[in-house]
Structures are given as C-alpha cells and as structure tokens.
Short mmCIF file of C-alpha atoms in Angstrom, two decimals:
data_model
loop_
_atom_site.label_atom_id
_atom_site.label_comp_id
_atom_site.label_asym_id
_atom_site.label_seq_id
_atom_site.Cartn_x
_atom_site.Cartn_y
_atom_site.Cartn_z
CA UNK Z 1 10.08 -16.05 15.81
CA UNK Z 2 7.59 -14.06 13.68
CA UNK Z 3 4.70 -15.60 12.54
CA UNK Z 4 4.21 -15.80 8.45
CA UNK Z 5 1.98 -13.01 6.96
CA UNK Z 6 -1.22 -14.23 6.26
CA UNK Z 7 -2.21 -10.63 4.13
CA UNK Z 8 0.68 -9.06 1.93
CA UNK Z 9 -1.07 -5.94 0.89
CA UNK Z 10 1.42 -4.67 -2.55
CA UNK Z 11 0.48 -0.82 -4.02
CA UNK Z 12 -2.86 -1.00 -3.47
CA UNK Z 13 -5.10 2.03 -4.57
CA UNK Z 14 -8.23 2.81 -4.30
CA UNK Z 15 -9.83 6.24 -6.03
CA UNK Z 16 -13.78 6.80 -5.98
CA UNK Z 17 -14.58 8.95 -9.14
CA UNK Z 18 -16.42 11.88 -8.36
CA UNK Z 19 -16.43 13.76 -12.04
CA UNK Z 20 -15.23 13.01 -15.60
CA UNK Z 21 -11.52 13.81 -14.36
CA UNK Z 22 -12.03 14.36 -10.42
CA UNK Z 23 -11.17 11.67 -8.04
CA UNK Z 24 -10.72 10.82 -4.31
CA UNK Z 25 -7.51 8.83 -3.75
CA UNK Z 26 -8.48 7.24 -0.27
CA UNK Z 27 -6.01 4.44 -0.11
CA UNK Z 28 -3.25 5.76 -2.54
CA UNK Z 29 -0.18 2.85 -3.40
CA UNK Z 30 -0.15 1.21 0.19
CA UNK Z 31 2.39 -1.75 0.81
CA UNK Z 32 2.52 -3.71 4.11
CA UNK Z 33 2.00 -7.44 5.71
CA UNK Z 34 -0.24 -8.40 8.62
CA UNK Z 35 1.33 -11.60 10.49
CA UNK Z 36 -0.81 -14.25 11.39
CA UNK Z 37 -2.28 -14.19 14.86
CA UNK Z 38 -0.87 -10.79 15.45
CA UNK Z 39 -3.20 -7.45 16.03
CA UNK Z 40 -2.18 -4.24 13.85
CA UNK Z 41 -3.12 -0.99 14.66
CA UNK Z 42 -4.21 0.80 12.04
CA UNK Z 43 -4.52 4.69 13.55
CA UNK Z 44 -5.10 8.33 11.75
CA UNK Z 45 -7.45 11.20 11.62
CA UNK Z 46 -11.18 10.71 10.05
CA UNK Z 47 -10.91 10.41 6.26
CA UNK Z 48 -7.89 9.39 6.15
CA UNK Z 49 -8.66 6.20 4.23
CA UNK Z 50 -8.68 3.64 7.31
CA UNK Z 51 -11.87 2.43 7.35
CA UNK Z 52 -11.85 2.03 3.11
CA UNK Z 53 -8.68 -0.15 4.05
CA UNK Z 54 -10.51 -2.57 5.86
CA UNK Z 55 -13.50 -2.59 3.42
CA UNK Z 56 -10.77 -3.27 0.57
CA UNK Z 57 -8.97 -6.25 2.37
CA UNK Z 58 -12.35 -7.91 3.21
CA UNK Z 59 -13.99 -6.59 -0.46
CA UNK Z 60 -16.67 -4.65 0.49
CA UNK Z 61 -14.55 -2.55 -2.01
CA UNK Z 62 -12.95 -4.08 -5.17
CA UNK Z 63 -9.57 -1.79 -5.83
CA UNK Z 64 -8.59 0.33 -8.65
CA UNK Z 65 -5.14 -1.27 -8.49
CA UNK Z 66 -2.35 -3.49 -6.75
CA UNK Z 67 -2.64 -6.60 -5.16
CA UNK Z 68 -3.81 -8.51 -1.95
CA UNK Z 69 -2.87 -11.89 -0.92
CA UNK Z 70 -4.72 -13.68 1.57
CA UNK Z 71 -2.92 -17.04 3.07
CA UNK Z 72 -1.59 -17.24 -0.31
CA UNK Z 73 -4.36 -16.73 -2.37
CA UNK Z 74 -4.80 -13.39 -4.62
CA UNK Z 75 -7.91 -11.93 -3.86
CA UNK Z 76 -7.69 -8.77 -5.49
CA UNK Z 77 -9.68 -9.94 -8.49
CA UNK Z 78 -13.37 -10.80 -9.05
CA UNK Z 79 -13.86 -14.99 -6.78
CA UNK Z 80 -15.96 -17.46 -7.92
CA UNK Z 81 -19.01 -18.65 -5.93
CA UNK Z 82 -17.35 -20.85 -4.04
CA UNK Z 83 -14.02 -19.06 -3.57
CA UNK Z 84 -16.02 -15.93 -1.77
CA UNK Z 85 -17.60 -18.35 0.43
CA UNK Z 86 -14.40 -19.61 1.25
CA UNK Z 87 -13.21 -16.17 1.97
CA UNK Z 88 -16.33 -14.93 3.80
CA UNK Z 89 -16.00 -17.47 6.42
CA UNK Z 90 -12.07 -16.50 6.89
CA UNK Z 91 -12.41 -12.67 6.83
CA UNK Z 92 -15.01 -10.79 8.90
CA UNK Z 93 -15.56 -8.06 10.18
CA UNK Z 94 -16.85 -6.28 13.36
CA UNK Z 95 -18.59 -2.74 12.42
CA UNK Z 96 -17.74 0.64 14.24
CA UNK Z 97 -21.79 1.54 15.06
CA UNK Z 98 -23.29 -1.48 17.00
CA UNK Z 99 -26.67 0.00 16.44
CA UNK Z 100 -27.45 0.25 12.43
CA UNK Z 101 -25.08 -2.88 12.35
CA UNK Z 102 -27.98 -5.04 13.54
CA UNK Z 103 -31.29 -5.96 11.86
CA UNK Z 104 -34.19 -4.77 13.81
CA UNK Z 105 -36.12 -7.13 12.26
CA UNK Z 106 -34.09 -10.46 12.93
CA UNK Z 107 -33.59 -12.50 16.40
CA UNK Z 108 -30.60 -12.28 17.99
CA UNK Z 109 -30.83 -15.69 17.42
CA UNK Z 110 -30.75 -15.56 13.07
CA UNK Z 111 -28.43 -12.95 13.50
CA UNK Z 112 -25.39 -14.98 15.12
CA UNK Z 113 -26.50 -17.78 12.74
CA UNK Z 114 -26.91 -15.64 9.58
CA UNK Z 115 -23.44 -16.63 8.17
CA UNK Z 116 -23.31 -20.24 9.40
CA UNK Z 117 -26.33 -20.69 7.61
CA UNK Z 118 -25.77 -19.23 4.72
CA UNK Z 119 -22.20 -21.27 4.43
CA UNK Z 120 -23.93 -24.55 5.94
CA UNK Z 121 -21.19 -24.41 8.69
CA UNK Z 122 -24.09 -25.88 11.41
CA UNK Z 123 -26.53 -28.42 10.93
CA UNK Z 124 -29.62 -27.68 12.45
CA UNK Z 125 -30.09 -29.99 15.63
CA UNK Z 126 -26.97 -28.07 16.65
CA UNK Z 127 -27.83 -24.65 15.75
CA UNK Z 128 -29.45 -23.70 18.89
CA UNK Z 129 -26.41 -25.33 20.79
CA UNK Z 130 -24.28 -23.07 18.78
CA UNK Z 131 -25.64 -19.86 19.22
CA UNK Z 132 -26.17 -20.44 22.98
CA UNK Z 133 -22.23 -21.00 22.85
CA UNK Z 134 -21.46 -18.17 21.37
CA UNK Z 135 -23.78 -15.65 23.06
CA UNK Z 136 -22.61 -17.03 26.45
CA UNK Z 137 -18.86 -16.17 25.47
CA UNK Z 138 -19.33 -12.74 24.65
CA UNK Z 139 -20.54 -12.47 28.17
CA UNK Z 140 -24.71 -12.41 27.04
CA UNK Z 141 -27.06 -15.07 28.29
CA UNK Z 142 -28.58 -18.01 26.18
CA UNK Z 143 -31.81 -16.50 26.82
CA UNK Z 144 -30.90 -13.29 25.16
CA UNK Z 145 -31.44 -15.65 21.89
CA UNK Z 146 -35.20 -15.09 20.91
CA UNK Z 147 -34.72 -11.14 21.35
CA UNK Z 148 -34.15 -8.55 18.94
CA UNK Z 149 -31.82 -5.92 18.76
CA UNK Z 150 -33.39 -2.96 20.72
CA UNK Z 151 -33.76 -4.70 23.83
CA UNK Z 152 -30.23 -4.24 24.22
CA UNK Z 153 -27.77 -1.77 25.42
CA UNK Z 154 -25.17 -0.13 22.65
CA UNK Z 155 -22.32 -2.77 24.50
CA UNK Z 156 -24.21 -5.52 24.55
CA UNK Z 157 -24.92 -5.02 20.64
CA UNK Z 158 -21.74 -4.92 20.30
CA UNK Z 159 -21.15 -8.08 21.75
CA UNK Z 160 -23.80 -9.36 19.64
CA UNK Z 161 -21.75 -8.51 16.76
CA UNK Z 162 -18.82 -9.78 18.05
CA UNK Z 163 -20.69 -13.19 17.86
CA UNK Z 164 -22.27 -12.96 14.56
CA UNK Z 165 -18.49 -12.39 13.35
CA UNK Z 166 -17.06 -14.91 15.50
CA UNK Z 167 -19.10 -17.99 14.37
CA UNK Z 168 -17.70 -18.77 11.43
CA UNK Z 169 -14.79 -19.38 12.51
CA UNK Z 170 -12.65 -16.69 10.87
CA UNK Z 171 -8.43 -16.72 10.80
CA UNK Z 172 -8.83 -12.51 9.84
CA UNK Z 173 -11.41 -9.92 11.80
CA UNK Z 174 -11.66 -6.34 10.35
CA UNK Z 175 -12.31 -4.39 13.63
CA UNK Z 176 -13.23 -1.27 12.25
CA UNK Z 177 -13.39 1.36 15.19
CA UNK Z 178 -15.35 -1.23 17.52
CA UNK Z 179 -15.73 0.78 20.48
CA UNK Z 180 -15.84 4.39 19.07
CA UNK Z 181 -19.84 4.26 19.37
CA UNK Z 182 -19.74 2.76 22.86
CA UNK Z 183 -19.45 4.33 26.68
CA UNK Z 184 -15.95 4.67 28.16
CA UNK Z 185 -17.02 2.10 30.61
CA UNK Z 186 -17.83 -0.03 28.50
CA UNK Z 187 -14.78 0.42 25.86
CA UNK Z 188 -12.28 -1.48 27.92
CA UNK Z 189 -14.70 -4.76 28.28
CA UNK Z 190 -14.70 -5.06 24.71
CA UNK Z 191 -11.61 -4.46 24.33
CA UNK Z 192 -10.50 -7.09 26.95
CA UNK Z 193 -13.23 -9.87 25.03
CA UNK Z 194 -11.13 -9.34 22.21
CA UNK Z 195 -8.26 -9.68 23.40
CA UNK Z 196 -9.40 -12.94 25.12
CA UNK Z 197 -10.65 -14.21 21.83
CA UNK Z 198 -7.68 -13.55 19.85
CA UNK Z 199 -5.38 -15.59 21.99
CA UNK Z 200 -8.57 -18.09 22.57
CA UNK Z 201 -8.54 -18.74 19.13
CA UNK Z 202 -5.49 -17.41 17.39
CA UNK Z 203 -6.80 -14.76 15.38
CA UNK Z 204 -5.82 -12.24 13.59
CA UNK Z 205 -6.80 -8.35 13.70
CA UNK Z 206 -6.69 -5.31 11.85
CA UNK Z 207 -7.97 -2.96 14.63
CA UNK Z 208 -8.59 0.41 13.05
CA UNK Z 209 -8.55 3.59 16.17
CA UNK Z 210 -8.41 7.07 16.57
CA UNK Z 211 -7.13 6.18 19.95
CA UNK Z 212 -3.57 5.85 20.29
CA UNK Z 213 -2.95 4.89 23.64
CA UNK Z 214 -5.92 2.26 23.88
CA UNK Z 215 -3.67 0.91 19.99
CA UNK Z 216 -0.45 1.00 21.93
CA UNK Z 217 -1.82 -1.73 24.82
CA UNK Z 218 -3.41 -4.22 23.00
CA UNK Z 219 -1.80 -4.01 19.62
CA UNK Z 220 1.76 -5.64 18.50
CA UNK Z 221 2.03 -3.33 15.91
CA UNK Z 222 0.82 -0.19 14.69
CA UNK Z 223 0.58 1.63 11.35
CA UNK Z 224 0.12 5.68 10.85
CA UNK Z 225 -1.89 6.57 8.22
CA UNK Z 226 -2.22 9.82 6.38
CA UNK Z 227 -4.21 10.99 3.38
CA UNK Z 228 -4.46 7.50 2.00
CA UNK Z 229 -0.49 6.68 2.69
CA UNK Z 230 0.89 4.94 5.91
CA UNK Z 231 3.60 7.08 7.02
CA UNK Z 232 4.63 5.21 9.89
CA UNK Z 233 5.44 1.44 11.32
CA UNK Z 234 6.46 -0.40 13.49
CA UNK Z 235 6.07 -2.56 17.14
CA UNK Z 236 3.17 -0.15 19.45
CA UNK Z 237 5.90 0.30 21.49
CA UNK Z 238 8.63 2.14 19.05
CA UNK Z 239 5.65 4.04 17.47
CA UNK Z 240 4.20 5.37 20.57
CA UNK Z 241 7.22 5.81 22.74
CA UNK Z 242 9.71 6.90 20.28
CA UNK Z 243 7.69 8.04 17.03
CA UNK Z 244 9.83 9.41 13.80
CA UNK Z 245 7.65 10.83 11.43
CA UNK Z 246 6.46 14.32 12.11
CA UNK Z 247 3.14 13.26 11.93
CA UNK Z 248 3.16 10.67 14.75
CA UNK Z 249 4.81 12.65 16.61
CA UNK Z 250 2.29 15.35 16.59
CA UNK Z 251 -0.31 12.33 17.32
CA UNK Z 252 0.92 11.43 20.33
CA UNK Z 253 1.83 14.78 21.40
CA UNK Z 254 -2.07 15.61 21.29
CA UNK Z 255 -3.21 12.27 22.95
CA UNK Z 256 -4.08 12.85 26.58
CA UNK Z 257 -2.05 11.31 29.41
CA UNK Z 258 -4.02 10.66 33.13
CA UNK Z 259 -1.59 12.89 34.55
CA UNK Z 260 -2.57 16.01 35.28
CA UNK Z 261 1.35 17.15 36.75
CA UNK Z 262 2.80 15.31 33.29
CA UNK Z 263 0.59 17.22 31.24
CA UNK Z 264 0.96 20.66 32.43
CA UNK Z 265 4.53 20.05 32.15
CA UNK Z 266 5.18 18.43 28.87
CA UNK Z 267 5.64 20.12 25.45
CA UNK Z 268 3.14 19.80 23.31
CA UNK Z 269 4.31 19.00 19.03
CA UNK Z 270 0.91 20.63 17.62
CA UNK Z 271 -0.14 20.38 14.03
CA UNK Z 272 -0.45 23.61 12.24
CA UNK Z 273 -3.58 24.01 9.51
CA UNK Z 274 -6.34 21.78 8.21
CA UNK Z 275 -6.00 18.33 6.70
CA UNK Z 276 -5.39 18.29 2.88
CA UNK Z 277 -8.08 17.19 0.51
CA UNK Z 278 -7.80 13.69 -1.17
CA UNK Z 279 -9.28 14.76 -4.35
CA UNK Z 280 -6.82 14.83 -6.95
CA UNK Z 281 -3.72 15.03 -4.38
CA UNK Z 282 -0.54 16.92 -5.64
CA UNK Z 283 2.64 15.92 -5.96
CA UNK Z 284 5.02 15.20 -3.06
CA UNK Z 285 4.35 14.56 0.36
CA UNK Z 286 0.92 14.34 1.69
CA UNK Z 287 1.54 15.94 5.00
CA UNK Z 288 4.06 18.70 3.46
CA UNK Z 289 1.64 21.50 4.14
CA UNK Z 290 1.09 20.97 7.73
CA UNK Z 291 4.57 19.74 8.57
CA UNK Z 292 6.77 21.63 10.66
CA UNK Z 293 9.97 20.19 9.11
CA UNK Z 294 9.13 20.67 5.51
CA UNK Z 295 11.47 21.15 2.80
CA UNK Z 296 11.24 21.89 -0.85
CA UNK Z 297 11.98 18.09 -1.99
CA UNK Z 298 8.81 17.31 0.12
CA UNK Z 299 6.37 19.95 -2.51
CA UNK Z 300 7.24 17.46 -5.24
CA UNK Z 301 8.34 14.33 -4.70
CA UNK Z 302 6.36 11.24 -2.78
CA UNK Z 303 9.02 9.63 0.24
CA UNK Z 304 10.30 6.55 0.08
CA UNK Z 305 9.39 4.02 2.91
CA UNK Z 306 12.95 4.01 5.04
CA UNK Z 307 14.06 1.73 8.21
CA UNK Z 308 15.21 3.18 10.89
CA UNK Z 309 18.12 1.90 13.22
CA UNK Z 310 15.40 1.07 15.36
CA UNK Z 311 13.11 -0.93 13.21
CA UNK Z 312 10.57 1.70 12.20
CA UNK Z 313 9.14 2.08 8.97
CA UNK Z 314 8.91 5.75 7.78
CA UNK Z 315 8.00 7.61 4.59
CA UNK Z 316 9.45 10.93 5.08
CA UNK Z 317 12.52 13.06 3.24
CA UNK Z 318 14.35 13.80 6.51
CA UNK Z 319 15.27 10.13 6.73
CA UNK Z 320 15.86 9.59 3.15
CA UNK Z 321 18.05 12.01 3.13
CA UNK Z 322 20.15 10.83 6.14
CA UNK Z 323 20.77 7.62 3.46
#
C-alpha cells in the first residue's frame, strides 16, 4: 500500500523578474505529490528549474503562485517564528558543491551542531555525544570533530554535510545534485549512505540528477522535467525502461550503457537544436521546437498531464489526442 503524501505540490510558479515586463519562468504551474518515506527523482538538463524546485519546497525561495502542503500544513505563505523552526528541523537539505557548502571558519564540530543549536534540539552535556554519533555514521571518525573543513577530502565534506542535515532529525531531505561535485569512486558510497539512512530512519527524498541511470536504482519514482514543466512520471522503472514522452525518450537514449557491444548496436533517439529560453516562454509546448513528433496543436497550446495504460504521467499532445 502507498504511503500518504507528505508534500502535495498544486500549480506552483515561480518567475524571477529580470526587467519591467521580462521574466524567467523557472518552475512554471507544476502539480505533483511526494509520498512519505519514498525517494523521487527529480531529473532534466541544467536550467531546467530543478534545483529552484527544491529551494521552493524547502523556502529558500518564496513562490510567485500555487500552493505547497507539507504533512498537512500550507507552507506556501510567509511562517511565524516558531512555525519556520518547526519546518527547518523537518525539511533540509544536502547541497550539490560540498566545498562552498561548508564554513571554513567553523569546526566540524559547530557545523553538525549548527541547527541543533540553534533549535535547542541538544542540551549541552550531550552535544559532544551527539556529534560523535553522527560523524561516526556517515563513516568519519569522532576525532574528525575539532577540524575544519579543508582538512578534508571533497567526499568526506560531503559526508560532513550529510550530518549537519541529518541531526535534526528531518522527515524531508532536499538532495540537490549531492554527488555531481564528487569523484566517480566516491559517487556510489554516498549514494549507498543514503540509501542506508533513508530506510535507517524513514526518510523522505527529493533527489535532484542529471544522471538517469544512477535515478533509476535508488529512486521509486522519477519525474522529467523540462523548461520549468515536468513532462514525465512515474515508478524509475516505467520511466527508464519504457519512457513515453519524446523527451525522456531522447534522455535515455543519450545516457551511456557499460556495454560497449549494446551500444554500438542500439539506436540512438537524439535531440535536435538548443534548449529554449525560459524568459517569457511562448505558448504551447515547451519542448515543441526540439521535438521530433511535433504538431501544430503543440505551437499553441500547453498539454494536459495524461495516464497512460501503464501508469505514467505525461504532458504531451500525442497522448491527449489518443483520448
């Protein structure tokens, strides 16, 4: 049985003004639900409007319009003193660059405590206790506690971070692009420590990735985003194995597969042209100009989200039309 959504996200918008009449519409009238202790994949090219999604849901961002519910709770407006604390304890977030993340200036030690302090989460005979805990879960050492940030390598700052978010205790965690920034060799340890941690302590993530295939293992669902709109979703599995929208497709058609015979071999679904601009957007569909299936419904009016006999989630006029 599927857990209850602990974010409903309803036509949320966000547009940055850049002149008296010119604005970017990064996240442009999304609607979705993240289920409590699940992980969502959020995936799309850079500047699509992922990472502003995460900054909206955890308000680094306050929208232009719509609505988002946390565990019931609207959050979209302005909280009181005590209703942010609330909500900066149950939403963090773990930052794509694990080196300007850090202050150079504060211990490892203040830095894991930073927000329990702040929140008066840990008294102080057991603060020491505490971040010994948590620095020994990520997979540091206790004694890493009295050093500062450039003593360490760019996955072990990472870790770092992972703590700091961590110890308060959180029900939501932003992962915005966590291991981008780091080593291959390193990606799939953090990626693993998360994974441990979310079923540790039944979290839940919004993990935002260029990388498809890494989204498709450790992810129950996944959402396609586009020039501010999510154009597909569904379970990693439907997405990646059987995508719909023309868009996805061409995503996993350019993600590499270790097989050197398999990829020789396969046919390729390429994208033709650049990526639209966000500022000021036309009519219609975002991904019109570049799609290979475009038709002249798709220059001027914005799809509808339709489910497919499968499941999937797709805003795009070929299935629309099929209704």
């Amino acid at each position: 049985m599927r857990n209850k959504p602990i974010v409903k996200v309803q036509n949320l918008t966000k547009k940055f003004r850049l002149g008296r009449k010119v604005f970017l519409h990064a996240v442009d009238d999304l609607s979705f639900e993240i289920n409590e202790t699940e992980i969502l994949g959020l995936v799309g090219e850079s500047g699509c409007g992922k990472s502003t999604l995460g900054r909206l849901i955890i308000k680094l961002h306050e929208p232009t319009s719509g609505k988002i519910d946390f565990n019931g709770t609207d959050v979209s407006h302005k909280l009181s003193m005590a209703e942010r604390r609330k909500f900066s304890r149950d939403v963090q977030l773990i930052f794509q660059d694990p080196y300007s993340s850090l202050n150079p200036r504060m211990t490892v030690k203040d830095i894991i405590a930073e927000g329990p302090d702040s929140c008066g989460l840990w008294k102080s005979e057991e603060r020491e206790k505490k971040v010994a805990f948590w620095l020994e879960r990520v997979g540091l050492h206790a004694s890493h506690a009295s050093r500062y940030p450039h003593e360490f390598s760019g996955g072990q700052r990472q870790r770092i971070g992972i703590a700091r978010a961590l110890a308060l205790e959180p029900r939501l965690v932003i992962c915005d692009e966590p291991i981008s920034a780091l080593d291959v060799s390193v990606q799939a340890q953090i990626v693993n420590l998360l994974k441990e941690l979310q079923r540790e302590r039944d979290l839940t993530y919004l993990f935002i990735a260029h990388d498809l295939s890494m989204v498709r293992i450790i992810c129950d669902r996944m959402a396609v985003m586009y020039l501010g709109k999510i154009v597909e979703l569904g379970t990693s599995a439907q997405v990646y194995d059987n995508p719909q929208h023309p868009y996805t497709k061409a995503l996993v058609s350019s993600n590499p597969i270790p097989d050197p015979e398999f990829e020789q071999k396969r046919t390729r679904s390429l994208i033709q042209g650049e990526i639209g601009s966000p500022v000021n957007p036309k009519p219609g569909c975002r991904f019109a100009p570049r799609c290979p299936h475009v038709m002249d419904i798709c220059r001027t009016t914005d799809p509808v989200d339709t489910k497919t006999e499968a499941g999937q989630v797709v805003a795009c006029h070929l299935f629309s039309q099929k209704k």
